[in-house]
PDB file of C-alpha atoms in Angstrom:
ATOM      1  CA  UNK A 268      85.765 101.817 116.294  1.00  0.00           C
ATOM      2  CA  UNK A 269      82.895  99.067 117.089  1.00  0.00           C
ATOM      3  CA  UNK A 270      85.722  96.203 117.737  1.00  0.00           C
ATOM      4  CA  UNK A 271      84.555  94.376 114.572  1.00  0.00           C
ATOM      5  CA  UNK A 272      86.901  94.279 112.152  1.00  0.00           C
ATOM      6  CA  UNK A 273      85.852  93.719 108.549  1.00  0.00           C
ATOM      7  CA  UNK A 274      88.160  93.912 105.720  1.00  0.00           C
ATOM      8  CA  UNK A 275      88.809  95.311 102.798  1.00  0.00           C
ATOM      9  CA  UNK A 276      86.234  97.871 102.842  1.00  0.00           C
ATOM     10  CA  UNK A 277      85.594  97.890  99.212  1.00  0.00           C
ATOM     11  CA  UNK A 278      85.828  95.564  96.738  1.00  0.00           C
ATOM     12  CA  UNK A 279      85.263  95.726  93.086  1.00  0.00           C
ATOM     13  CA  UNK A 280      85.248  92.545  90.545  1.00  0.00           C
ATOM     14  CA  UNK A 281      84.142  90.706  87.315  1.00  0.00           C
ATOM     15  CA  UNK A 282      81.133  88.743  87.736  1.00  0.00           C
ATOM     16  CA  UNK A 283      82.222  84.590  87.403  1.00  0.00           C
ATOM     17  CA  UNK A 284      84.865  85.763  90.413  1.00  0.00           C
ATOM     18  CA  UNK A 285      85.257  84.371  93.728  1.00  0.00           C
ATOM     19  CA  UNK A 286      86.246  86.958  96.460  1.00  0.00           C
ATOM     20  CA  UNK A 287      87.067  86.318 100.651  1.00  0.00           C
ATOM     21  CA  UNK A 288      85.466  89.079 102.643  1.00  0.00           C
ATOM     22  CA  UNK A 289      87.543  88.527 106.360  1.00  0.00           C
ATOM     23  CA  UNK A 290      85.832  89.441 109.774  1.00  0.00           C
ATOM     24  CA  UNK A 291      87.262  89.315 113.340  1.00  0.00           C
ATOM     25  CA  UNK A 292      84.817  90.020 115.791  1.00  0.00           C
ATOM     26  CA  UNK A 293      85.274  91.518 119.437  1.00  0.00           C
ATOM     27  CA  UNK A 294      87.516  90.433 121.978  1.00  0.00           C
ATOM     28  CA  UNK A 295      85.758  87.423 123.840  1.00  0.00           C
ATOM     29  CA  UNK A 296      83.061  87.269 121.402  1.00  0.00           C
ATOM     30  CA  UNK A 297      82.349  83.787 120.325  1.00  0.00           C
ATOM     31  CA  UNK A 298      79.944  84.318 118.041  1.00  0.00           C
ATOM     32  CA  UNK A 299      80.135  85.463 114.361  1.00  0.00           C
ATOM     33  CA  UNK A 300      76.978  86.446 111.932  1.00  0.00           C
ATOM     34  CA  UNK A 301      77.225  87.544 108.603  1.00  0.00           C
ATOM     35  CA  UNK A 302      74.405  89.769 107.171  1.00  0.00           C
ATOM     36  CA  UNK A 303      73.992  91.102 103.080  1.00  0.00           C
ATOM     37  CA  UNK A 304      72.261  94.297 102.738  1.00  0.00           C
ATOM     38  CA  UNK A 305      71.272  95.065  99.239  1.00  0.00           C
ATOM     39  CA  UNK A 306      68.860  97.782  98.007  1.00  0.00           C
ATOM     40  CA  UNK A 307      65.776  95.982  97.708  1.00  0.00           C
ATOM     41  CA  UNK A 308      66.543  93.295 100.062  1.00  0.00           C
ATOM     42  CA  UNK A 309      67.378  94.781 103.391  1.00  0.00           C
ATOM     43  CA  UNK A 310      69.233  93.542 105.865  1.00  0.00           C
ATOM     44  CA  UNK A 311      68.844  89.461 105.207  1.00  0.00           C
ATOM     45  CA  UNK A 312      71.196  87.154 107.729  1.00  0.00           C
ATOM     46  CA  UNK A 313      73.406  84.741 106.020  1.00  0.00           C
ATOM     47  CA  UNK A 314      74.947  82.379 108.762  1.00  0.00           C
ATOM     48  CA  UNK A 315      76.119  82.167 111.757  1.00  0.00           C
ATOM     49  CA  UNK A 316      79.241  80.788 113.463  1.00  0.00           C
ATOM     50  CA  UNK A 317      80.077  80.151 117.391  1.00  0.00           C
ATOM     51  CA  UNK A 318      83.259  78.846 118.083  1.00  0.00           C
ATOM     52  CA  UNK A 319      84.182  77.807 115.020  1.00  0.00           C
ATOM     53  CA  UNK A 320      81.158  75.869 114.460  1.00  0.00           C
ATOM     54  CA  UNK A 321      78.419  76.684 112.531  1.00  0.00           C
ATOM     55  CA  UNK A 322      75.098  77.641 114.171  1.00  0.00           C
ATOM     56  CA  UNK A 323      72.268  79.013 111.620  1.00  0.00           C
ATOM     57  CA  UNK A 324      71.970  79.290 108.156  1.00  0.00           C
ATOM     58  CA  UNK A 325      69.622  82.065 106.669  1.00  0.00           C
ATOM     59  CA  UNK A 326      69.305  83.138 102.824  1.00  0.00           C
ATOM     60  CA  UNK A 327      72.760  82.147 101.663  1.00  0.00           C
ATOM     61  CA  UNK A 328      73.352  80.674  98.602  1.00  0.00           C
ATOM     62  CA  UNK A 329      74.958  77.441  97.761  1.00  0.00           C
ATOM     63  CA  UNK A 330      77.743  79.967  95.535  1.00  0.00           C
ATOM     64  CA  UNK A 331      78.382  81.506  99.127  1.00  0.00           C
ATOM     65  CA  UNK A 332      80.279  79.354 102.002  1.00  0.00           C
ATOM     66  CA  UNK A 333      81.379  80.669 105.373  1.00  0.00           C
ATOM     67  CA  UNK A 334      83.803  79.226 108.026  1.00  0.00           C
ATOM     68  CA  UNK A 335      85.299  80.758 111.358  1.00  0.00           C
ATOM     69  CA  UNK A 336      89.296  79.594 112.095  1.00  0.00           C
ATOM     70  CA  UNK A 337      89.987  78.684 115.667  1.00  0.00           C
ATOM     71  CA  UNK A 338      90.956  82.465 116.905  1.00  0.00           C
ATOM     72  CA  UNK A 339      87.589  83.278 115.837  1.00  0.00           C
ATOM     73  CA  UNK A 340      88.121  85.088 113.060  1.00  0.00           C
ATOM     74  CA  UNK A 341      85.556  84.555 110.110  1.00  0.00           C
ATOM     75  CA  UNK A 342      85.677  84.309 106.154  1.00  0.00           C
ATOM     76  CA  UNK A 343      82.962  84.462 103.971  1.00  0.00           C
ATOM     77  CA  UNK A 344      83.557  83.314 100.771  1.00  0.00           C
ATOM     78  CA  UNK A 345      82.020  84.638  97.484  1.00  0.00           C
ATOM     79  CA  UNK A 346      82.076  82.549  94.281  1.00  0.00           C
ATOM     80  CA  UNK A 347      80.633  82.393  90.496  1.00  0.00           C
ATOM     81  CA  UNK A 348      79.562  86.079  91.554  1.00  0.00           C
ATOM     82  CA  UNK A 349      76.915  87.744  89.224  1.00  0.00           C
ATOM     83  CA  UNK A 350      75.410  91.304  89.051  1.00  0.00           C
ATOM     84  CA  UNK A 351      72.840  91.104  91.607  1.00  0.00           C
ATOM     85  CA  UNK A 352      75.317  89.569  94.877  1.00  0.00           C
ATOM     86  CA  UNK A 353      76.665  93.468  94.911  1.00  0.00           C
ATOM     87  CA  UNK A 354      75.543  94.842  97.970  1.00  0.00           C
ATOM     88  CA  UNK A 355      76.981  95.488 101.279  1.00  0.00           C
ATOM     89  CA  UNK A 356      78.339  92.555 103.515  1.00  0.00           C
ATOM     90  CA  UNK A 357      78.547  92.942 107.352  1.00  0.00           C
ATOM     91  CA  UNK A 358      79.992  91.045 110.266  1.00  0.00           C
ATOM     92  CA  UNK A 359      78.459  91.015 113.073  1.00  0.00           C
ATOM     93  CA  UNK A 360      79.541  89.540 116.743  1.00  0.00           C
ATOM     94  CA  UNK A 361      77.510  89.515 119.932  1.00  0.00           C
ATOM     95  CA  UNK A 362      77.519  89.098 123.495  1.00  0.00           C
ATOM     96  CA  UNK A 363      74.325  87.080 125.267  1.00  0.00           C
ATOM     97  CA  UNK A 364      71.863  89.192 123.842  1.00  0.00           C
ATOM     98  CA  UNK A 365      73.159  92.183 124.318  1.00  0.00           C
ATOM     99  CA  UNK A 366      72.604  93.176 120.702  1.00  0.00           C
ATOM    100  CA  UNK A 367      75.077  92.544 117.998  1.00  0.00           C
ATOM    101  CA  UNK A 368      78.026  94.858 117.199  1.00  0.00           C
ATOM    102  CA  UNK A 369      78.565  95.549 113.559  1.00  0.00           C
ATOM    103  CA  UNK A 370      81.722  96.136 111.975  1.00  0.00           C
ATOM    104  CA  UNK A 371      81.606  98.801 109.136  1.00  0.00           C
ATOM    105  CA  UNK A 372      80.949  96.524 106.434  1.00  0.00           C
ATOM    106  CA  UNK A 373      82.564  95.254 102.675  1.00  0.00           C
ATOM    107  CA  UNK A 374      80.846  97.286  99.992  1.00  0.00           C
ATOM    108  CA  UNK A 375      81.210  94.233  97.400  1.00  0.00           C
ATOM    109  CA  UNK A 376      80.359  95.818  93.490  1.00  0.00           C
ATOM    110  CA  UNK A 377      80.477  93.276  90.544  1.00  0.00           C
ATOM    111  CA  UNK A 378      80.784  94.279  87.436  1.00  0.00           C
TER     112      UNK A 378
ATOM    113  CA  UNK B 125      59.723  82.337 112.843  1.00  0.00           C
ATOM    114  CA  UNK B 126      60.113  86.201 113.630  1.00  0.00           C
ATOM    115  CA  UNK B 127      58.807  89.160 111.556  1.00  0.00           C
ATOM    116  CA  UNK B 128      59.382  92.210 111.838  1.00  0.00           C
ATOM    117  CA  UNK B 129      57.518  95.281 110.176  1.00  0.00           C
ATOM    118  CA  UNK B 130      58.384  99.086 109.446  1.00  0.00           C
ATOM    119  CA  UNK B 131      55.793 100.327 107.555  1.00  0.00           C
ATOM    120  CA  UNK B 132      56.550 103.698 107.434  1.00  0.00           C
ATOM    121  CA  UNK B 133      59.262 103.824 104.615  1.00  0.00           C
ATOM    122  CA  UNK B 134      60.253 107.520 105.107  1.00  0.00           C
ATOM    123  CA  UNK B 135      59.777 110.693 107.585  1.00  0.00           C
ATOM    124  CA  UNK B 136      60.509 114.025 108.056  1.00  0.00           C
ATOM    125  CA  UNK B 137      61.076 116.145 111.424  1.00  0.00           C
ATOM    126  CA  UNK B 138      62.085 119.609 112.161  1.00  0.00           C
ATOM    127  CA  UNK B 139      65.291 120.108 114.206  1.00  0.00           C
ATOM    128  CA  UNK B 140      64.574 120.781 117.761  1.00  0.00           C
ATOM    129  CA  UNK B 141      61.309 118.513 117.316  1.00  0.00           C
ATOM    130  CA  UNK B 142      59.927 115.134 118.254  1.00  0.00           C
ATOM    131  CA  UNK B 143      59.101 111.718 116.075  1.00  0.00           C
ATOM    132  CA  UNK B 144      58.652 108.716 117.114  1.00  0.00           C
ATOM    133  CA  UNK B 145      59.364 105.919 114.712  1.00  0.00           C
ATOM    134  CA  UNK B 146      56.928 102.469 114.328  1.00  0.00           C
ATOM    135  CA  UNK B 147      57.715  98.988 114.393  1.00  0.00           C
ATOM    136  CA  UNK B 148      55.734  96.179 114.964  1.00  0.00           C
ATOM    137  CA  UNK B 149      56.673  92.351 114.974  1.00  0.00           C
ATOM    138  CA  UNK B 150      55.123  89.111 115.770  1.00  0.00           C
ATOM    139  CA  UNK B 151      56.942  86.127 117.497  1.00  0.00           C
ATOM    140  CA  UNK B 152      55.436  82.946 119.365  1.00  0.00           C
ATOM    141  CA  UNK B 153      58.613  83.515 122.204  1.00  0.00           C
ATOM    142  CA  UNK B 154      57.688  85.127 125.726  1.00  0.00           C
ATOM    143  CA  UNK B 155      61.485  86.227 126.513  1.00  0.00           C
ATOM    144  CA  UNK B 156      62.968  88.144 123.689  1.00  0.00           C
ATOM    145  CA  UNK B 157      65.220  91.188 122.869  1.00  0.00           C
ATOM    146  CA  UNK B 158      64.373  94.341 120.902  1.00  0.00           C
ATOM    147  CA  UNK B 159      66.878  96.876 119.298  1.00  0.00           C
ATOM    148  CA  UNK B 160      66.915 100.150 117.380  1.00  0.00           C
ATOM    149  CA  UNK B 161      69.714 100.029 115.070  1.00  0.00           C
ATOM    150  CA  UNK B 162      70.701 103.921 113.264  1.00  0.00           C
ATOM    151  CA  UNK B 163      72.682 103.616 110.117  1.00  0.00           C
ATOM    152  CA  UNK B 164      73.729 106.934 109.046  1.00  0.00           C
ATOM    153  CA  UNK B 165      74.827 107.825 105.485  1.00  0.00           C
ATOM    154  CA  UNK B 166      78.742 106.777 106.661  1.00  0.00           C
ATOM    155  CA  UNK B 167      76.520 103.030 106.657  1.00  0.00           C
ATOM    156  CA  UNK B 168      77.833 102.108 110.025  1.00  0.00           C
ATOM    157  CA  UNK B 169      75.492  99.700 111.695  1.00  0.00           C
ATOM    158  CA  UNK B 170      75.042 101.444 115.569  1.00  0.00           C
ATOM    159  CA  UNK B 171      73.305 100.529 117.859  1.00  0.00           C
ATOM    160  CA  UNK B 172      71.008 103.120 119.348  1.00  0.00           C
ATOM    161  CA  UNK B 173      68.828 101.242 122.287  1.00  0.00           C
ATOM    162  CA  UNK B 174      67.508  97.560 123.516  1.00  0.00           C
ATOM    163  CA  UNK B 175      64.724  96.027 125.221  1.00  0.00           C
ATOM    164  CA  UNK B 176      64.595  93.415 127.355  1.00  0.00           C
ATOM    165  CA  UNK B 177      60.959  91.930 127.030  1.00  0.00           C
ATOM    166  CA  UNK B 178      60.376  91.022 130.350  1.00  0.00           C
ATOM    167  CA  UNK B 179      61.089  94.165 132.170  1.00  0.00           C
ATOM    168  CA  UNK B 180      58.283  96.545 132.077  1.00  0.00           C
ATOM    169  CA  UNK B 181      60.085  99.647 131.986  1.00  0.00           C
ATOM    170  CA  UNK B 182      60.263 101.197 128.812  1.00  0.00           C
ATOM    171  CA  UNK B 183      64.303 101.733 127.880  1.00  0.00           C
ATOM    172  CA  UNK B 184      65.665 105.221 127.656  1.00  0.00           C
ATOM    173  CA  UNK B 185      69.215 106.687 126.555  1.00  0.00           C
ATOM    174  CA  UNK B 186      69.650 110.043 126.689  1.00  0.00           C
ATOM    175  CA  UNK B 187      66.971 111.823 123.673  1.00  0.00           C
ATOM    176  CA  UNK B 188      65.810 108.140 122.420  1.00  0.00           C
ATOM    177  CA  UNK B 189      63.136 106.066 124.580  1.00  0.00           C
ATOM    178  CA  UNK B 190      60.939 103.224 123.387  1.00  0.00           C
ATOM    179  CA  UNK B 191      57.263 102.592 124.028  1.00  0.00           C
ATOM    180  CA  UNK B 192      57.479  98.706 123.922  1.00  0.00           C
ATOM    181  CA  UNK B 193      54.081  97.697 124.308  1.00  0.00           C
ATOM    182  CA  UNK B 194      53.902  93.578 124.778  1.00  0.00           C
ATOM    183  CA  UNK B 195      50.747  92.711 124.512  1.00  0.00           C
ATOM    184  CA  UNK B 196      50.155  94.741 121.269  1.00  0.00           C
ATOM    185  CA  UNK B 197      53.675  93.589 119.358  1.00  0.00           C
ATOM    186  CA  UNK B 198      54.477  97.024 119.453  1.00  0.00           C
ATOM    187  CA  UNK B 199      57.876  98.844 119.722  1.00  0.00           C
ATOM    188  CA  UNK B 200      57.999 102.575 118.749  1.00  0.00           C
ATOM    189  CA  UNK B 201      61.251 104.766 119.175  1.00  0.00           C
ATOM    190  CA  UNK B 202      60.618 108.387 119.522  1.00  0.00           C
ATOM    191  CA  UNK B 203      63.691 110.647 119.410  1.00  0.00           C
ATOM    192  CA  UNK B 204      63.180 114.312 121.281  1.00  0.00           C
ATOM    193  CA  UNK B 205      65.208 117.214 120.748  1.00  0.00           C
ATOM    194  CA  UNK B 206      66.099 115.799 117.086  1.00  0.00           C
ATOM    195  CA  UNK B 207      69.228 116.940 115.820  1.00  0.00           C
ATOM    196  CA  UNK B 208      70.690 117.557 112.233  1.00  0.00           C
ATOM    197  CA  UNK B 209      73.146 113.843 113.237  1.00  0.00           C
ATOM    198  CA  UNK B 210      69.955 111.968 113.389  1.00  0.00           C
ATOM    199  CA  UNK B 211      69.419 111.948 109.899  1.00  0.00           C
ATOM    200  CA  UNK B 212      70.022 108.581 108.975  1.00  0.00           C
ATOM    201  CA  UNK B 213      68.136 104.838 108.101  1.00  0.00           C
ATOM    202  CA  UNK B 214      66.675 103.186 111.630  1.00  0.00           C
ATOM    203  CA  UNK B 215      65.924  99.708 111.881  1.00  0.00           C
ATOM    204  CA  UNK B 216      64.095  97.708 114.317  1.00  0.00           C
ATOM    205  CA  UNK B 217      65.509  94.322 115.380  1.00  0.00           C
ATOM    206  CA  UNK B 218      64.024  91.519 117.181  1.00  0.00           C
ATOM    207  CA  UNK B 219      66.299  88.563 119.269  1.00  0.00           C
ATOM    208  CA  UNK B 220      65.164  85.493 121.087  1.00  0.00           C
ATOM    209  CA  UNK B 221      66.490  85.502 124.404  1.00  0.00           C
ATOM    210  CA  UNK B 222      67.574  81.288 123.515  1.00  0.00           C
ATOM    211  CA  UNK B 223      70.603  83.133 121.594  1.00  0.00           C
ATOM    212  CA  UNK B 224      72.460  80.089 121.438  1.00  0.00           C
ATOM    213  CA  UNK B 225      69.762  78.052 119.523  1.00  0.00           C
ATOM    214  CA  UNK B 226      69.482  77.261 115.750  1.00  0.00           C
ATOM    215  CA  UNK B 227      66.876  80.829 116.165  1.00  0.00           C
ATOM    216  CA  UNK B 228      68.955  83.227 117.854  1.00  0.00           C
ATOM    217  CA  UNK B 229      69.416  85.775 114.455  1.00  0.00           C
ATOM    218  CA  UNK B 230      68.784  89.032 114.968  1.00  0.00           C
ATOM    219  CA  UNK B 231      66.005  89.818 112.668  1.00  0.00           C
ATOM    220  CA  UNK B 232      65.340  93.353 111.127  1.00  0.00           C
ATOM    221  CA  UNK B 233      62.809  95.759 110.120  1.00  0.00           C
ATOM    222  CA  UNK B 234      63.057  97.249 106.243  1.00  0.00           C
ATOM    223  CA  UNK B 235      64.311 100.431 107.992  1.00  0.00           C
ATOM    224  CA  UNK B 236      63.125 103.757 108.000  1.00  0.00           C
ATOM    225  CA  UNK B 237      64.638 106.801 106.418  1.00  0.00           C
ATOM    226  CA  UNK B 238      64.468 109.694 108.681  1.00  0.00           C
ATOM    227  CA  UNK B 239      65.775 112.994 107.450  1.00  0.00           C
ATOM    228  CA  UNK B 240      66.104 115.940 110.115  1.00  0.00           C
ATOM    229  CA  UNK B 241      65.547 119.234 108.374  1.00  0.00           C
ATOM    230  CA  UNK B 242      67.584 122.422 109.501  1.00  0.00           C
TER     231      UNK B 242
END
């Protein structure tokens, strides 16, 4: 058990859906990243949070919006989904640079 | 901006032998992180050994050491004494030490597939 706690594990819906894919990272972790890893893509970063605010924004799409609640847990919210946002979702928290700990992922299939 | 590069998309070792696996990257920061990240076929994301760029040292953890190479961009992983459990995807991983700027995403290879043969 990494600490990270990503839920549910697999998820399978119609594409024009919206789904919530929930995170809570490691105890005293402040800081929350969410990462898609798809086939063809690889491992592309989303966004990140830090105590409750958000921090960076990578590849994520205007259907996609994030937030983190004030006991640091995360959502990442999927909506209008289509064919191609299958792929695995992970959560990610970290500790100064210490490299990031990676819960065990949503496997998100639309169908 | 960081990139990093895998280039090798696949390899093969005997069990009980050595490979080393490639990575290069290119960054304009002088204090930085590196990682090895293994994700078997369970596609848990672990974390298998880090860098700090300004120590010299190469990193080591038991049957996995680095050959982090500065100057050339370079950060290899080379796994001795493979074992059947190592089969699985790595990926490289670069961080800037600023983690708590607007660039502190950890930033990965394409991955490799390594497959251990019995």
């Amino acid at each position: 058990d990494s600490g990270v706690t990503q839920t549910p594990k697999h998820l399978i819906t119609a594409t024009g859906q919206r789904v919530t894919l929930r995170c809570s990272p490691r105890s005293g972790d402040l800081s929350v990243y969410w990462y898609q890893q798809s086939l063809d893509q690889g491992l592309q970063f989303l966004i990140q949070y830090y105590n409750g605010e958000e921090r960076a924004k990578g590849n994520i799409l205007e259907r996609f919006s994030a937030q983190q609640f004030p006991d640091l847990h995360s959502e990442l919210n999927l909506s209008s989904l289509e064919l191609g946002d299958s792929a695995l979702y992970f959560c990610a928290s970290s500790v100064q640079g210490y490299g990031y700990t990676f819960g065990s992922g949503t496997r998100l299939t639309v169908v | 901006a960081q990139t990093v590069t895998q280039s090798q998309p696949e390899m093969s070792v005997q069990e009980a032998e050595t490979v080393t696996l490639s990575c290069t990257y290119d960054t304009s920061e002088n204090n930085y992180y590196l990682f090895w990240y293994k994700q078997p076929p369970s596609r848990q994301m672990i974390l298998v050994i880090r860098q700090e760029a300004y120590k010299q040292q190469n990193a080591t953890e038991n049957r996995f050491s680095v050959n982090f190479q500065k100057a050339a961009k370079s950060f290899s992983l080379k796994i001795s004494d493979s074992q059947l459990g190592d089969t699985a995807m790595y990926f490289c991983a670069f961080l800037p030490r600023d983690y708590t700027g607007a660039n502190s995403k950890l930033t990965f290879g394409k991955g490799i597939t390594l497959s251990v043969r019995p």
